[in-house]
Coordinates of C-alpha atoms in Angstrom, one line a residue:
M1 CA 123.7 108.1 84.5
L2 CA 122.5 105.3 85.8
N3 CA 123.9 102.9 88.6
N4 CA 123.5 99.4 88.4
T5 CA 120.1 99.5 88.3
N6 CA 119.4 101.1 85.2
I7 CA 117.8 99.4 82.6
D8 CA 117.3 100.0 79.2
A9 CA 114.5 100.9 76.8
D10 CA 112.0 103.2 79.5
K11 CA 108.4 103.6 78.3
S12 CA 107.3 106.2 80.7
L13 CA 109.7 109.0 80.3
P14 CA 109.6 109.8 76.5
E15 CA 112.6 108.9 74.1
A16 CA 115.6 110.9 73.4
I17 CA 114.7 114.7 71.9
E18 CA 117.0 114.0 68.1
C19 CA 116.7 118.0 67.5
G20 CA 119.3 118.0 64.2
P21 CA 121.7 120.6 63.4
M22 CA 121.9 123.4 66.0
D23 CA 121.2 126.4 63.5
N24 CA 117.4 124.9 63.6
E25 CA 116.7 126.2 67.1
E26 CA 113.5 128.1 66.9
C27 CA 112.3 124.3 65.9
Y28 CA 114.5 123.3 68.5
R29 CA 113.4 125.3 71.3
S30 CA 109.8 124.8 70.6
L31 CA 110.6 121.0 71.1
V32 CA 112.3 121.2 74.2
E33 CA 109.7 123.4 75.5
Q34 CA 107.0 122.3 75.2
A35 CA 108.2 119.3 77.7
S36 CA 107.0 118.5 80.9
D37 CA 109.4 117.4 82.2
G38 CA 112.7 118.8 83.1
I39 CA 115.4 118.2 80.0
F40 CA 119.3 118.6 80.6
I41 CA 122.0 118.8 77.8
T42 CA 125.3 118.4 78.2
D43 CA 128.7 117.9 76.8
S44 CA 131.2 115.0 77.6
Q45 CA 133.0 117.0 80.4
E46 CA 129.1 117.1 82.2
R47 CA 128.7 120.6 81.7
F48 CA 125.2 121.6 81.0
L49 CA 124.5 123.0 77.3
D50 CA 120.8 123.5 77.9
V51 CA 118.3 123.0 80.3
N52 CA 114.5 123.4 79.5
N53 CA 111.9 125.7 81.7
S54 CA 110.6 122.5 83.1
A55 CA 114.1 121.8 84.7
C56 CA 114.3 125.2 86.0
D57 CA 111.2 125.3 87.6
M58 CA 111.8 121.9 89.2
L59 CA 115.3 123.0 90.7
G60 CA 114.6 126.2 91.1
F61 CA 117.5 128.1 89.5
S62 CA 117.4 130.4 86.3
R63 CA 118.7 129.1 83.2
E64 CA 121.5 131.7 83.2
E65 CA 122.5 129.8 86.7
M66 CA 121.9 126.5 85.3
L67 CA 124.2 127.2 82.8
G68 CA 127.1 127.9 84.8
M69 CA 126.9 124.0 86.7
M70 CA 127.8 120.8 86.1
V71 CA 126.3 117.8 86.5
Q72 CA 127.9 117.5 89.8
D73 CA 126.0 120.4 91.5
V74 CA 123.0 118.6 91.2
L75 CA 123.4 115.4 92.3
T76 CA 124.4 114.0 95.8
A77 CA 127.7 113.1 96.4
E78 CA 127.0 109.5 96.7
E79 CA 124.7 109.4 93.6
Y80 CA 127.4 111.6 91.1
A81 CA 130.2 108.5 92.3
E82 CA 127.5 106.2 90.8
L83 CA 126.9 108.2 87.4
H84 CA 130.7 107.2 86.2
L85 CA 129.5 103.5 87.2
S86 CA 127.0 103.2 84.4
W87 CA 129.3 105.9 82.2
K88 CA 130.2 103.4 79.8
R89 CA 126.8 102.0 78.8
L90 CA 125.8 105.0 77.9
M91 CA 128.5 106.1 75.7
A92 CA 127.6 102.6 73.7
G93 CA 124.1 104.0 73.4
H94 CA 121.8 102.4 75.9
T95 CA 118.8 104.4 77.3
L96 CA 119.4 103.9 80.9
L97 CA 116.6 104.7 83.6
N98 CA 117.1 105.4 87.5
V99 CA 114.9 107.1 90.1
W100 CA 117.7 109.6 91.5
Q101 CA 117.5 112.6 94.2
M102 CA 118.5 116.1 92.6
K103 CA 119.2 119.0 94.7
C104 CA 117.4 122.0 94.4
K105 CA 118.4 125.7 94.7
D106 CA 117.1 125.9 98.5
G107 CA 118.9 122.8 99.6
T108 CA 116.3 120.2 99.3
L109 CA 116.6 116.7 97.5
M110 CA 113.6 116.4 95.4
P111 CA 113.2 112.4 94.0
V112 CA 113.4 112.1 90.4
E113 CA 113.0 109.8 87.7
I114 CA 115.7 109.9 84.8
S115 CA 115.8 108.6 81.7
A116 CA 119.3 109.5 80.0
K117 CA 120.8 108.9 76.7
M118 CA 124.0 110.2 74.0
L119 CA 122.7 111.7 70.9
S120 CA 124.0 111.5 67.7
D121 CA 126.3 114.8 67.9
G122 CA 128.0 113.0 71.2
R123 CA 126.3 115.5 73.6
V124 CA 124.4 113.6 76.4
Q125 CA 120.8 114.4 77.5
G126 CA 118.3 113.7 81.0
I127 CA 115.1 113.6 80.7
A128 CA 114.3 113.9 84.5
R129 CA 110.6 113.5 85.9
N130 CA 109.5 114.7 89.6
I131 CA 108.0 111.9 91.7
T132 CA 107.8 113.9 94.6
E133 CA 103.8 112.1 95.0
R134 CA 104.3 109.2 93.6
K135 CA 107.1 108.9 96.2
R136 CA 105.2 109.6 99.4
Y137 CA 102.2 107.4 98.1
E138 CA 104.7 104.6 98.1
A139 CA 105.9 105.8 101.5
Q140 CA 101.9 105.8 102.6
L141 CA 101.7 102.0 101.0
I142 CA 104.8 100.4 102.7
H143 CA 103.6 102.2 105.9
L144 CA 100.6 100.7 105.0
A145 CA 101.9 97.1 104.8
T146 CA 104.0 96.8 108.0
H147 CA 101.2 98.4 110.6
D148 CA 98.1 98.4 111.6
T149 CA 95.6 101.3 110.2
L150 CA 93.7 101.2 112.9
T151 CA 96.1 101.5 115.9
G152 CA 99.3 102.1 114.3
L153 CA 101.0 99.5 115.8
P154 CA 103.1 97.2 113.5
N155 CA 101.1 94.8 111.4
R156 CA 101.8 90.4 111.8
S157 CA 104.0 90.5 108.9
L158 CA 106.4 93.4 110.6
L159 CA 106.1 91.4 113.9
Q160 CA 107.5 88.1 112.3
D161 CA 109.9 90.5 110.9
R162 CA 111.2 91.9 114.3
L163 CA 110.9 88.5 115.4
Q164 CA 113.1 86.8 113.0
Q165 CA 115.7 89.7 113.7
A166 CA 115.4 88.9 117.8
I167 CA 115.8 85.4 117.0
L168 CA 118.9 85.1 115.1
K169 CA 120.7 88.4 117.8
A170 CA 119.6 85.8 120.4
R171 CA 121.2 83.2 118.7
R172 CA 124.7 84.6 118.3
N173 CA 124.8 86.1 121.5
G174 CA 123.6 83.5 124.1
L175 CA 120.3 85.0 124.7
R176 CA 116.3 84.7 125.4
V177 CA 113.3 86.1 123.7
A178 CA 110.1 86.0 125.3
V179 CA 106.8 86.3 122.7
L180 CA 103.2 87.0 124.7
F181 CA 100.2 86.7 123.0
C182 CA 97.7 88.2 124.5
D183 CA 93.9 88.1 123.5
L184 CA 91.5 90.0 125.2
D185 CA 88.4 88.8 127.0
R186 CA 84.8 89.3 125.9
F187 CA 86.0 91.2 123.4
K188 CA 83.1 90.0 120.5
R189 CA 80.2 90.4 123.3
I190 CA 81.6 94.1 123.8
N191 CA 82.4 94.6 119.7
D192 CA 78.6 92.4 119.0
S193 CA 76.6 94.8 121.6
L194 CA 78.2 98.2 121.4
G195 CA 78.9 98.1 117.3
H196 CA 82.4 98.3 115.8
D197 CA 83.3 102.1 116.1
V198 CA 83.4 101.3 119.9
G199 CA 85.5 98.2 119.7
D200 CA 88.4 100.4 117.8
K201 CA 88.6 103.2 119.5
L202 CA 89.0 100.1 122.8
L203 CA 91.3 98.5 121.1
Q204 CA 92.8 101.9 120.3
E205 CA 93.1 102.9 123.8
I206 CA 94.5 99.3 124.9
A207 CA 96.9 99.1 122.7
C208 CA 98.1 102.5 124.0
R209 CA 98.0 100.5 127.4
L210 CA 99.9 98.0 126.6
L211 CA 102.5 100.5 124.7
G212 CA 102.9 102.3 128.3
S213 CA 103.3 98.5 130.0
V214 CA 106.6 97.3 127.9
R215 CA 110.1 99.4 127.5
E216 CA 110.8 101.1 124.7
S217 CA 112.7 98.5 123.1
D218 CA 110.2 96.0 123.0
T219 CA 108.0 95.5 120.3
V220 CA 103.8 95.3 120.8
A221 CA 101.8 94.1 117.3
R222 CA 98.0 93.7 116.9
L223 CA 97.9 90.5 114.9
G224 CA 93.7 91.2 113.8
G225 CA 91.1 91.2 115.9
D226 CA 91.8 91.7 119.7
E227 CA 94.8 89.3 119.7
F228 CA 97.8 91.1 120.4
A229 CA 101.3 90.7 120.6
I230 CA 105.0 91.1 122.5
I231 CA 108.4 90.7 122.2
L232 CA 110.6 91.2 125.0
E233 CA 114.4 91.1 124.8
N234 CA 117.0 91.6 127.1
F235 CA 115.8 89.8 130.3
D236 CA 117.1 88.5 132.6
T237 CA 114.7 85.3 134.3
E238 CA 111.3 84.6 133.8
E239 CA 109.9 86.5 136.9
A240 CA 110.8 89.6 134.7
I241 CA 108.9 88.9 132.5
S242 CA 106.1 87.8 134.4
G243 CA 106.1 91.0 136.0
I244 CA 105.6 92.8 132.6
A245 CA 102.5 90.5 132.1
Q246 CA 101.1 91.8 135.4
K247 CA 101.4 95.0 134.5
I248 CA 99.6 94.7 131.5
L249 CA 97.0 92.6 133.1
C250 CA 96.6 95.8 135.5
A251 CA 96.8 98.4 133.3
L252 CA 93.6 96.4 131.2
T253 CA 91.5 96.1 134.0
H254 CA 91.0 99.6 135.0
P255 CA 87.5 101.1 133.0
L256 CA 89.0 102.9 129.5
M257 CA 86.1 106.0 129.0
I258 CA 85.1 105.2 125.8
T259 CA 82.6 107.6 124.3
Q260 CA 81.3 107.9 127.2
L261 CA 81.3 104.5 127.8
N262 CA 82.6 103.0 131.2
L263 CA 84.1 100.1 130.2
S264 CA 86.0 97.2 131.6
T265 CA 87.9 94.2 129.7
T266 CA 90.3 91.9 130.9
T267 CA 92.8 89.8 128.3
S268 CA 94.6 86.3 128.7
I269 CA 98.7 86.2 127.9
G270 CA 100.1 83.0 126.6
I271 CA 104.0 83.3 126.7
S272 CA 106.4 81.4 125.2
V273 CA 110.3 81.5 125.5
F274 CA 113.5 81.2 122.7
P275 CA 114.9 78.5 122.8
E276 CA 113.1 76.6 125.5
D277 CA 109.8 76.5 123.7
G278 CA 110.9 77.1 120.1
D279 CA 113.8 78.0 117.4
T280 CA 111.6 79.5 114.7
V281 CA 109.0 82.7 114.1
Q282 CA 106.2 80.0 113.6
S283 CA 106.9 78.2 116.7
L284 CA 107.2 80.3 119.0
L285 CA 104.1 81.9 118.0
K286 CA 102.5 79.1 117.8
N287 CA 103.4 78.5 121.5
A288 CA 102.1 81.4 123.3
D289 CA 99.1 80.6 121.4
A290 CA 98.5 77.5 122.9
A291 CA 99.7 78.8 126.1
M292 CA 97.0 81.7 125.7
Y293 CA 94.3 79.3 125.3
F294 CA 95.4 77.3 128.6
A295 CA 95.0 80.8 130.1
K296 CA 91.5 81.6 128.8
A297 CA 90.6 77.7 129.9
R298 CA 92.0 78.5 133.7
G299 CA 89.4 81.6 134.3
K300 CA 91.1 84.0 131.9
N301 CA 92.4 87.8 133.2
N302 CA 96.2 85.6 133.8
F303 CA 99.1 84.6 132.2
Q304 CA 100.4 81.3 131.8
F305 CA 104.3 80.3 130.4
Y306 CA 104.0 77.3 127.6
S307 CA 104.7 73.6 128.8
Q308 CA 104.6 70.7 127.1
G309 CA 101.4 70.0 129.2
I310 CA 99.6 72.3 127.0
T311 CA 97.7 69.6 124.4
A312 CA 93.6 71.0 124.5
Q313 CA 94.5 73.5 120.8
A314 CA 97.0 70.7 120.1
L315 CA 93.5 67.7 120.2
E316 CA 91.3 70.5 118.9
H317 CA 93.3 70.9 115.7
L318 CA 93.7 67.1 115.2
N319 CA 90.4 66.2 115.6
M320 CA 89.6 69.6 112.5
E321 CA 92.5 67.7 110.3
I322 CA 90.7 64.3 110.5
N323 CA 87.3 65.4 109.5
L324 CA 88.7 67.9 106.5
R325 CA 90.7 65.2 105.8
S326 CA 86.9 63.2 105.0
A327 CA 85.0 66.5 103.9
L328 CA 85.5 66.7 100.0
E329 CA 84.1 62.5 100.1
R330 CA 81.3 63.3 102.2
K331 CA 80.0 66.9 100.0
E332 CA 80.3 68.9 103.4
F333 CA 82.0 71.9 100.8
V334 CA 79.9 74.4 99.7
L335 CA 80.3 77.5 96.9
H336 CA 78.5 81.1 98.0
Y337 CA 79.5 84.0 95.8
Q338 CA 78.5 87.3 96.3
P339 CA 78.0 90.0 93.6
Q340 CA 80.5 92.5 91.8
V341 CA 79.1 95.7 90.8
D342 CA 80.6 98.4 87.7
M343 CA 79.9 101.6 89.4
Q344 CA 79.7 103.0 86.2
T345 CA 76.4 101.1 84.5
G346 CA 75.6 99.9 87.8
R347 CA 75.8 96.1 86.1
I348 CA 76.4 92.6 87.9
I349 CA 79.6 92.3 86.1
G350 CA 81.5 89.9 88.1
V351 CA 80.8 87.0 91.6
E352 CA 83.3 86.3 93.8
A353 CA 83.3 82.7 94.3
L354 CA 83.4 82.1 98.6
L355 CA 84.4 78.5 100.1
R356 CA 81.6 77.5 103.1
W357 CA 82.4 74.5 105.1
H358 CA 79.7 72.3 107.3
C359 CA 81.6 70.8 109.9
P360 CA 80.1 67.9 111.2
E361 CA 80.9 68.8 114.7
I362 CA 81.6 72.4 114.6
G363 CA 79.3 74.4 112.1
L364 CA 79.9 76.6 108.9
L365 CA 83.2 77.5 108.8
T366 CA 84.9 80.4 106.6
P367 CA 87.7 79.9 105.1
E368 CA 90.1 81.7 107.5
E369 CA 89.5 78.8 109.7
F370 CA 89.9 75.7 107.7
I371 CA 92.9 76.5 105.2
P372 CA 95.5 77.6 106.9
L373 CA 95.1 73.4 108.4
A374 CA 94.2 72.4 104.5
E375 CA 97.4 73.9 103.6
E376 CA 99.7 72.5 106.3
T377 CA 98.4 69.5 105.7
G378 CA 98.6 69.4 101.9
L379 CA 94.2 68.7 101.5
I380 CA 94.9 72.3 99.8
G381 CA 95.0 70.7 96.5
P382 CA 92.5 69.1 95.8
I383 CA 90.2 71.2 98.1
G384 CA 91.4 74.2 95.6
E385 CA 90.8 72.1 92.7
W386 CA 87.6 71.5 93.3
V387 CA 86.5 75.2 94.3
L388 CA 87.5 76.0 90.4
R389 CA 85.6 72.8 88.7
T390 CA 82.5 73.8 91.0
A391 CA 82.7 77.7 90.4
C392 CA 84.0 77.5 86.4
M393 CA 80.2 75.2 86.0
Q394 CA 78.4 76.9 88.0
N395 CA 79.2 80.2 85.7
K396 CA 78.5 77.8 82.8
A397 CA 75.6 77.3 83.9
W398 CA 74.5 81.0 84.3
Q399 CA 75.4 81.2 81.4
N400 CA 73.5 78.3 79.8
A401 CA 70.4 79.9 81.5
G402 CA 71.0 82.4 79.4
L403 CA 71.7 85.1 82.5
P404 CA 74.2 87.6 80.8
G405 CA 78.1 87.0 81.3
M406 CA 80.5 87.3 83.8
R407 CA 83.2 86.6 85.7
V408 CA 83.9 84.6 88.3
A409 CA 86.6 85.4 90.5
V410 CA 88.6 81.8 92.8
N411 CA 91.2 83.0 95.5
L412 CA 94.2 80.6 95.2
S413 CA 96.1 80.1 98.7
S414 CA 99.7 80.7 99.1
R415 CA 100.5 77.3 98.2
Q416 CA 98.4 76.8 95.8
F417 CA 99.5 79.4 93.5
L418 CA 102.8 77.4 93.7
Q419 CA 102.2 74.2 93.2
Q420 CA 103.3 73.0 89.8
D421 CA 100.4 71.6 87.8
L422 CA 98.4 74.9 88.9
V423 CA 98.3 75.9 85.5
Q424 CA 96.4 72.6 84.1
I425 CA 94.6 72.5 87.2
V426 CA 92.9 75.6 85.6
E427 CA 92.9 74.5 82.0
R428 CA 91.5 71.3 83.0
A429 CA 88.5 73.4 85.0
L430 CA 88.0 75.5 81.7
N431 CA 87.4 72.5 79.6
E432 CA 85.6 70.0 82.0
A433 CA 83.0 73.5 82.5
G434 CA 82.9 74.5 79.0
L435 CA 83.7 78.0 80.2
E436 CA 86.1 80.7 78.4
A437 CA 88.4 81.4 80.1
G438 CA 88.4 85.4 80.1
Y439 CA 85.2 84.6 82.4
L440 CA 87.2 83.4 85.1
E441 CA 89.5 85.4 87.3
L442 CA 91.8 84.3 89.8
E443 CA 93.1 86.4 92.9
I444 CA 96.5 85.7 94.4
T445 CA 97.4 87.9 97.9
E446 CA 100.7 89.9 97.9
N447 CA 102.3 88.1 100.2
S448 CA 101.3 84.9 98.2
I449 CA 103.2 86.6 94.5
M450 CA 106.2 87.6 96.5
Q451 CA 106.9 84.5 98.4
N452 CA 109.1 83.8 94.9
A453 CA 109.0 86.4 92.7
D454 CA 111.1 84.4 90.1
E455 CA 108.5 81.7 90.2
A456 CA 105.2 83.8 90.4
T457 CA 106.1 85.6 87.0
I458 CA 106.9 81.8 85.3
A459 CA 102.9 81.0 87.4
L460 CA 101.5 84.3 86.1
D461 CA 102.8 84.2 82.5
K462 CA 101.6 81.0 81.9
L463 CA 98.3 81.4 83.6
K464 CA 97.9 84.9 81.4
A465 CA 99.0 82.9 78.2
L466 CA 95.4 80.9 79.0
G467 CA 93.4 84.2 78.8
V468 CA 92.3 84.2 82.6
H469 CA 92.3 87.9 84.4
L470 CA 94.6 88.3 87.2
A471 CA 93.7 89.9 90.4
V472 CA 95.5 91.2 93.8
D473 CA 94.1 90.5 96.5
D474 CA 93.3 91.9 100.0
F475 CA 95.7 94.9 98.7
G476 CA 97.7 97.3 101.5
T477 CA 97.6 94.7 103.6
G478 CA 101.0 92.9 102.3
Y479 CA 104.2 93.9 100.6
S480 CA 102.4 96.7 98.2
S481 CA 105.3 97.1 96.7
L482 CA 104.7 99.5 93.2
S483 CA 107.2 97.2 91.6
Y484 CA 105.7 94.1 91.7
L485 CA 102.7 95.9 89.6
Q486 CA 104.8 96.8 86.4
R487 CA 106.8 93.7 86.5
F488 CA 103.2 91.3 87.1
P489 CA 100.8 90.6 84.1
I490 CA 98.4 92.0 86.5
D491 CA 94.8 93.2 85.9
T492 CA 92.5 94.2 88.4
L493 CA 93.5 95.5 93.0
K494 CA 91.6 94.7 95.5
I495 CA 91.4 97.2 98.2
D496 CA 90.9 95.8 101.5
Q497 CA 87.6 96.1 102.9
S498 CA 89.7 96.9 106.4
F499 CA 90.0 100.5 104.3
V500 CA 87.3 100.7 102.5
R501 CA 85.4 100.3 106.4
D502 CA 86.8 103.6 107.4
I503 CA 87.3 105.8 104.2
T504 CA 84.1 108.0 105.1
T505 CA 85.8 108.7 108.5
S506 CA 88.7 108.4 108.9
Q507 CA 91.3 111.3 106.9
D508 CA 94.1 108.3 106.7
S509 CA 92.1 105.5 105.1
A510 CA 90.5 108.0 102.4
V511 CA 93.9 109.0 101.4
I512 CA 95.1 105.5 101.3
V513 CA 92.4 104.3 99.1
Q514 CA 92.7 107.2 96.4
A515 CA 96.3 106.6 95.9
V516 CA 95.3 103.1 95.4
I517 CA 93.0 104.2 93.2
A518 CA 95.5 106.6 91.1
L519 CA 98.4 104.0 91.2
A520 CA 96.2 101.5 89.1
H521 CA 94.8 103.7 86.8
S522 CA 98.1 105.0 86.3
M523 CA 99.0 101.6 85.0
K524 CA 95.8 100.5 83.4
L525 CA 94.8 98.3 86.0
R526 CA 91.0 97.6 87.2
V527 CA 90.2 98.6 90.6
I528 CA 87.7 96.7 93.0
A529 CA 86.7 98.0 96.2
E530 CA 85.7 95.2 99.1
G531 CA 83.8 95.0 102.1
V532 CA 81.2 98.2 100.7
E533 CA 78.2 98.4 102.9
A534 CA 77.3 101.3 103.1
A535 CA 75.4 104.2 100.6
N536 CA 78.2 106.8 101.3
Q537 CA 80.8 104.4 101.3
V538 CA 79.4 103.9 97.5
T539 CA 79.4 107.6 96.7
F540 CA 82.9 108.1 98.1
L541 CA 84.3 105.4 95.9
M542 CA 81.4 107.0 92.9
E543 CA 83.5 110.2 93.0
N544 CA 87.7 108.7 93.1
R545 CA 86.3 106.4 90.4
C546 CA 86.2 103.3 92.0
D547 CA 85.5 100.7 88.6
T548 CA 83.8 98.5 90.8
T549 CA 82.4 97.3 94.5
Q550 CA 81.6 94.1 96.4
G551 CA 79.8 93.9 99.6
Y552 CA 77.3 93.3 101.6
F553 CA 75.6 97.3 100.9
L554 CA 74.6 95.3 97.4
S555 CA 74.1 91.9 98.8
H556 CA 75.7 88.8 101.1
P557 CA 77.8 86.1 99.5
L558 CA 75.3 83.6 98.5
P559 CA 74.1 79.8 97.6
A560 CA 74.1 79.7 94.1
D561 CA 70.4 79.0 93.3
K562 CA 69.8 82.2 95.5
L563 CA 71.8 84.0 94.0
T564 CA 70.2 82.8 90.6
A565 CA 67.3 84.1 91.5
F566 CA 68.6 87.3 92.5
L567 CA 70.2 87.8 89.4
M568 CA 67.2 87.3 87.5
N569 CA 65.3 89.3 89.9
L570 CA 67.6 92.4 88.5

């Protein structure tokens, strides 16, 4: 009864119930009525011969009504047509699985997971499970993957997708596309002096004013922090773009009333145009970003179009690349470690290794500030290998010092994850340190996994075969697809700190975190909440059965020697 996406040997629904001869009616009825899932028995003509109470309750029909109906009566026209595409496989004895919508008596459609099998006497048995709640959670996660939770605007991922579509459309029709990169001026000062709550409300108000300054057909997205981007299509001249940019500047200049505070902010806007300033998503965003820095250099609160003469960012980029190439040799990298605590026992069961770079010209840098450049220049390979080796050696040193065994978690960048020799690099790091594989956890982002799912499957299976643990980092900020959680050998989900931060003040964040924890546990996955900074967050996570927490509430990331002292004093 399934379409061409059917798979065999479903493990989430019970196997078909072989009831034996129908004269043993009492035994048969007892087995069927004990099932919480809906059970439907049909003949070869698709007439319902029997249904259990759960099936009737699910669809709202009485047993008498159901026995006067056919399969066609409870399926949509499209799904009924698809039924026949897999009928031969069903007749051949395969157990089939699919997710469909069944029609209830009141006319509503109910998403169900259906398993179907032919019984030994030629009848067909279908077992249906109501997955309405699961679908609701999935919808929340899909929205989460494509939208910024603070402002409700599209996030970077969705912006890039829409920009790609706009470029393709413009290329076909000889049109132009503009990208406006907006960065708030002096936002950090407001955020630091008045607090994150005021900063968040300010960002929400900025988002509303940006939306009010453009057309409904335009896309306004939040890229993160105080950075926003806008996609403009269907314009005639650069004067039209300038008009919208000027409208944005005026809209943001007017004071904003935030928690009884009269705040003022401005923005610097950089503009790039397809096809003159780039013909790819990356080049347009990069050049709009460069133009924005030029606008800041021109005194802020203005907009600038990209031109080949804008070289400041390129020069800064080059200087950082030169320094990065010699950073390993000059031993400028260092690892800090942040503890992870088990919420049931209160014990520290692991640490996350966090890379830092003491750049001689800039100072201490976090990975977000230089890892993209390391990936771009190909330096991520040797840097990543150093991180793995150093983290493994440090963990073994802690064990040799008599500290309780714990896992050390190491982040893998997207390019590092797809290295052909990644498994050999991991194995070599473990062997050199003399560390058992079970004491190493590798963290991979959702985007890294989904960039090439087939290669990811091979890499993850090989890593799992070594005995290392595998975690999905920053869960909820990428694809948030439940399908890959079932497909890949993942052990742990790490809920991104952007959701944890608001769990006690935002109903949306609380529901999302609850949903992720419940779904993860249903799939036998461990959950780590990142960015835990307050006691009420700990209480919420404990009440919702989160397994592990990590964040400033327990400890900031510490150098190895300071973490050693911290662990010994517990």
